[in-house]
Amino acid sequence: MLRLMKKHTRPPVNEILIGDCIAHMNALPEGSVDMIFADPPYNLQLEGDLLRPNNSKVDAVDDDWDRFDSFATYDSFTRDWLSAAKRLLKSDGTLWVIGSYHNIFRVGAQLQDQGFWMLNDVVWRKTNPMPNFRGRRFCNAHETLIWCSRDKNSKYRFNYEAMKALNDDLQMRSDWLLPICTGRERLKVNGQKAHPTQKPESLLHRVILASTEVNDLILDPFFGSGTTGAVAKRLRRNFIGLERDAGYAKIAAERIAKVTAVDDPELVSTPAKRAQVRIPFGNLVERGILQPGTVLVDQRRRFSARVRADGTLTTGEAKGSIHQVGAHVQKAPTCNGWQFWYTEVKGALVPIDTLRQKIRAEAP
Amino acid sequence: MLRLMKKHTRPPVNEILIGDCIAHMNALPEGSVDMIFADPPYNLQLEGDLLRPNNSKVDAVDDDWDRFDSFATYDSFTRDWLSAAKRLLKSDGTLWVIGSYHNIFRVGAQLQDQGFWMLNDVVWRKTNPMPNFRGRRFCNAHETLIWCSRDKNSKYRFNYEAMKALNDDLQMRSDWLLPICTGRERLKVNGQKAHPTQKPESLLHRVILASTEVNDLILDPFFGSGTTGAVAKRLRRNFIGLERDAGYAKIAAERIAKVTAVDDPELVSTPAKRAQVRIPFGNLVERGILQPGTVLVDQRRRFSARVRADGTLTTGEAKGSIHQVGAHVQKAPTCNGWQFWYTEVKGALVPIDTLRQKIRAEAP
DNA sequence: AGTCGTTGTGAATCGGCGC
DNA sequence: GGCGCCGATTCACAACGAC
């Protein structure tokens, strides 16, 4: 599962590549990745062990360090990995980045400068953050994720129904309440945490479920302890992990080896309504489910129209598709005829959409 | 209350200055402002109309003041008003900026570039955001505030205890749940909203209570409908509002005129613990509240020490302040002796901090 | 007076496909 | 690429009117 640098014509799948992430990304084929999740190092001010793209080490922060030089170095690093990521993404692919106030504003500005198109900023609210011990600031209880498509006009994937279902049938908001990674989920080595910033699997679960489909390829350029790979495997997605530290890569590989994929792909896929087979309204007439001449009404019986043999409706004065006639009688610009029109079955009004669903159920 | 441009030697207080905010800021004296709250244009970049599922049109922010040609234009505007703001701030003053994902990353990067020091990013979670009508993204349910001091080493004000009290005696977190401005609070003109982006007073209440003291001077360079001024007046702070639109300035002035300041300054001031009179532990001994020789113990009676006449403690082997000895017995680097040590009063353990509070209550 | 249903609205970067 | 059509899509409140 662990590999060193190599030029690839096809992306190596479900592997961890050890080394500098930018060099690895540049060796992978253009436009080959569906989604990227990135948890880049935070700013120099805290860590001081940032590597330049060429793997040379940035001088550690000391009393003489110049803030402007440091931000410039971090910006340069950000620019480089983001442009490599953009090259790798499919045109309809999306990118997630997570960060804190130390680095996320710089990353966000770079994203916009490079033409990524922001879809949402998402706040991970921690149920159990570390308190502010000195009482000099607000408790820093969240991190920020930015979700963006490769380009402004990308037809990106968003599994709206899956997210809505996850949230008790209310549309998912941009603020997510999830615990930090603790307890048995937290990887340990000799009783010490194996990685300082291991992300919780619940966070990746939501990210992956929201923005990918089964068998999609997910890249994580800062793989660390491999949370992205573990959740990708469980949800039957493919992944590539890039990690410069061979020790972390080994821990991640061992972790992922223990993960079992959900056995049934249907359990981890939520097909969008938009992706369902299209059934023309005329099919209902052809198949005798609705006879020509049947009278359709709206829910409050304010309007009515008759079904014609060619699958159009007529009110006498107006004629056209179920959508067009629905819009016309309401004097509205548009209308979803499937939901607007009802037919009477045994004295009760039934939306014609119910009839369509029966056809779909017969021939899946 | 409304004034036009003029060069000032002292800041004009509790007034609204009409005109370009940068010119006004440059005409105000350097280092004269305690806190700045800024709600700059978000640069939303909207294109077509958006319809709700019921075909009604969303009343979007399409005002001229929110339109910028490019990110470069927006960045230049941001750079200019931030540098003017920095000049105006006292060296220990703080700046708040609010924004959405459209602009906040650019503003945040600029703040860092100009040497402001970030203290927190704060998320305003809306209880009642506008939904995402097309189901194409997560519901955009929050906005982001950045709170920063003028410089890295500023001794900024943070009313920790006031924030903790506001949050049921739990440390205030960086995610705030507050409703948007609706109902009677929302200013209307002829039944239409008077300003497209009026902020709720609850948000400013928290911002002002967190970071200012009674009689402080607060500047709002994008005054709009004057929420900052209204809340500042009620909480007995002073304000300067800058607004380029004379119509908005008039509405704000009328609004603020109706606000009544809280009558008792004590109700809106929360002196920090560290601003309270310092009581040396020795005072308790001098005043006979604790006799030399009294045995202090920790809450679980694992450790004990005896009080000496000079206000130090001794365990026999170690001797020093209540803090030093507390740290020593625990083998901890530091210890707050006031909270660590207890004395027995009528069979019950009482923290020595309680004794200190009694002294403070006697002579306030 | 109180309850219940209807209507309105909020800083919004809010389609996809075939011809 | 442009155009036209199909058809998918909303939550929390406040205000108001009906009963």
PDB file of N, CA and C in Angstrom, chain B residues 157-163 165 209 212-214 237 265-277 360 364:
ATOM      1  N   ARG B 157      -8.694  44.861  25.670  1.00  0.00           N
ATOM      2  CA  ARG B 157      -9.719  44.604  26.693  1.00  0.00           C
ATOM      3  C   ARG B 157     -10.588  43.419  26.284  1.00  0.00           C
ATOM      4  N   PHE B 158     -10.773  42.495  27.209  1.00  0.00           N
ATOM      5  CA  PHE B 158     -11.737  41.405  26.985  1.00  0.00           C
ATOM      6  C   PHE B 158     -12.457  41.158  28.292  1.00  0.00           C
ATOM      7  N   ASN B 159     -13.736  41.425  28.308  1.00  0.00           N
ATOM      8  CA  ASN B 159     -14.513  41.279  29.541  1.00  0.00           C
ATOM      9  C   ASN B 159     -14.928  39.819  29.721  1.00  0.00           C
ATOM     10  N   TYR B 160     -13.948  39.030  30.099  1.00  0.00           N
ATOM     11  CA  TYR B 160     -14.129  37.579  30.198  1.00  0.00           C
ATOM     12  C   TYR B 160     -15.305  37.208  31.098  1.00  0.00           C
ATOM     13  N   GLU B 161     -15.347  37.846  32.265  1.00  0.00           N
ATOM     14  CA  GLU B 161     -16.406  37.472  33.221  1.00  0.00           C
ATOM     15  C   GLU B 161     -17.786  37.846  32.690  1.00  0.00           C
ATOM     16  N   ALA B 162     -17.871  38.983  31.992  1.00  0.00           N
ATOM     17  CA  ALA B 162     -19.177  39.372  31.438  1.00  0.00           C
ATOM     18  C   ALA B 162     -19.636  38.341  30.410  1.00  0.00           C
ATOM     19  N   MET B 163     -18.699  37.875  29.591  1.00  0.00           N
ATOM     20  CA  MET B 163     -19.056  36.890  28.571  1.00  0.00           C
ATOM     21  C   MET B 163     -19.443  35.560  29.228  1.00  0.00           C
ATOM     22  N   ALA B 165     -20.678  35.180  32.185  1.00  0.00           N
ATOM     23  CA  ALA B 165     -21.983  35.350  32.821  1.00  0.00           C
ATOM     24  C   ALA B 165     -23.104  35.280  31.783  1.00  0.00           C
ATOM     25  N   LEU B 209     -20.237  44.511  24.676  1.00  0.00           N
ATOM     26  CA  LEU B 209     -20.050  44.103  26.066  1.00  0.00           C
ATOM     27  C   LEU B 209     -18.738  43.334  26.238  1.00  0.00           C
ATOM     28  N   THR B 212     -15.437  46.400  25.213  1.00  0.00           N
ATOM     29  CA  THR B 212     -15.326  47.816  25.591  1.00  0.00           C
ATOM     30  C   THR B 212     -15.746  48.024  27.038  1.00  0.00           C
ATOM     31  N   GLU B 213     -15.433  49.212  27.559  1.00  0.00           N
ATOM     32  CA  GLU B 213     -15.851  49.618  28.896  1.00  0.00           C
ATOM     33  C   GLU B 213     -16.775  50.831  28.763  1.00  0.00           C
ATOM     34  N   VAL B 214     -17.534  51.099  29.794  1.00  0.00           N
ATOM     35  CA  VAL B 214     -18.409  52.275  29.809  1.00  0.00           C
ATOM     36  C   VAL B 214     -17.603  53.519  29.426  1.00  0.00           C
ATOM     37  N   ARG B 237     -21.806  53.601  26.015  1.00  0.00           N
ATOM     38  CA  ARG B 237     -20.548  53.842  25.315  1.00  0.00           C
ATOM     39  C   ARG B 237     -20.771  55.028  24.382  1.00  0.00           C
ATOM     40  N   PRO B 265     -24.716  53.145  35.361  1.00  0.00           N
ATOM     41  CA  PRO B 265     -23.516  52.619  34.684  1.00  0.00           C
ATOM     42  C   PRO B 265     -23.078  51.258  35.225  1.00  0.00           C
ATOM     43  N   GLU B 266     -23.365  51.008  36.471  1.00  0.00           N
ATOM     44  CA  GLU B 266     -22.922  49.726  37.038  1.00  0.00           C
ATOM     45  C   GLU B 266     -23.582  48.545  36.345  1.00  0.00           C
ATOM     46  N   LEU B 267     -24.759  48.787  35.786  1.00  0.00           N
ATOM     47  CA  LEU B 267     -25.487  47.680  35.153  1.00  0.00           C
ATOM     48  C   LEU B 267     -24.864  47.269  33.830  1.00  0.00           C
ATOM     49  N   VAL B 268     -24.051  48.134  33.243  1.00  0.00           N
ATOM     50  CA  VAL B 268     -23.505  47.834  31.918  1.00  0.00           C
ATOM     51  C   VAL B 268     -21.987  47.706  31.948  1.00  0.00           C
ATOM     52  N   SER B 269     -21.437  47.689  33.131  1.00  0.00           N
ATOM     53  CA  SER B 269     -19.993  47.564  33.276  1.00  0.00           C
ATOM     54  C   SER B 269     -19.709  46.281  34.046  1.00  0.00           C
ATOM     55  N   THR B 270     -18.778  45.499  33.594  1.00  0.00           N
ATOM     56  CA  THR B 270     -18.413  44.287  34.325  1.00  0.00           C
ATOM     57  C   THR B 270     -16.935  44.331  34.586  1.00  0.00           C
ATOM     58  N   PRO B 271     -16.533  44.916  35.719  1.00  0.00           N
ATOM     59  CA  PRO B 271     -15.098  45.013  35.977  1.00  0.00           C
ATOM     60  C   PRO B 271     -14.472  43.627  35.985  1.00  0.00           C
ATOM     61  N   ALA B 272     -13.356  43.518  35.319  1.00  0.00           N
ATOM     62  CA  ALA B 272     -12.672  42.228  35.273  1.00  0.00           C
ATOM     63  C   ALA B 272     -12.084  41.922  36.644  1.00  0.00           C
ATOM     64  N   LYS B 273     -11.935  40.643  36.914  1.00  0.00           N
ATOM     65  CA  LYS B 273     -11.325  40.244  38.179  1.00  0.00           C
ATOM     66  C   LYS B 273      -9.957  40.885  38.350  1.00  0.00           C
ATOM     67  N   ARG B 274      -9.207  40.909  37.249  1.00  0.00           N
ATOM     68  CA  ARG B 274      -7.846  41.407  37.393  1.00  0.00           C
ATOM     69  C   ARG B 274      -7.837  42.914  37.595  1.00  0.00           C
ATOM     70  N   ALA B 275      -9.002  43.573  37.376  1.00  0.00           N
ATOM     71  CA  ALA B 275      -9.051  45.006  37.636  1.00  0.00           C
ATOM     72  C   ALA B 275      -9.501  45.275  39.068  1.00  0.00           C
ATOM     73  N   GLN B 276      -9.903  44.222  39.797  1.00  0.00           N
ATOM     74  CA  GLN B 276     -10.352  44.421  41.172  1.00  0.00           C
ATOM     75  C   GLN B 276      -9.158  44.730  42.068  1.00  0.00           C
ATOM     76  N   VAL B 277      -9.464  45.257  43.215  1.00  0.00           N
ATOM     77  CA  VAL B 277      -8.410  45.552  44.181  1.00  0.00           C
ATOM     78  C   VAL B 277      -7.648  44.268  44.486  1.00  0.00           C
ATOM     79  N   ARG B 360     -13.118  42.142  50.125  1.00  0.00           N
ATOM     80  CA  ARG B 360     -13.476  43.052  49.031  1.00  0.00           C
ATOM     81  C   ARG B 360     -14.874  43.636  49.243  1.00  0.00           C
ATOM     82  N   PRO B 364     -15.389  48.321  49.210  1.00  0.00           N
ATOM     83  CA  PRO B 364     -15.402  48.245  47.741  1.00  0.00           C
ATOM     84  C   PRO B 364     -14.676  49.415  47.076  1.00  0.00           C
TER      85      PRO B 364
END
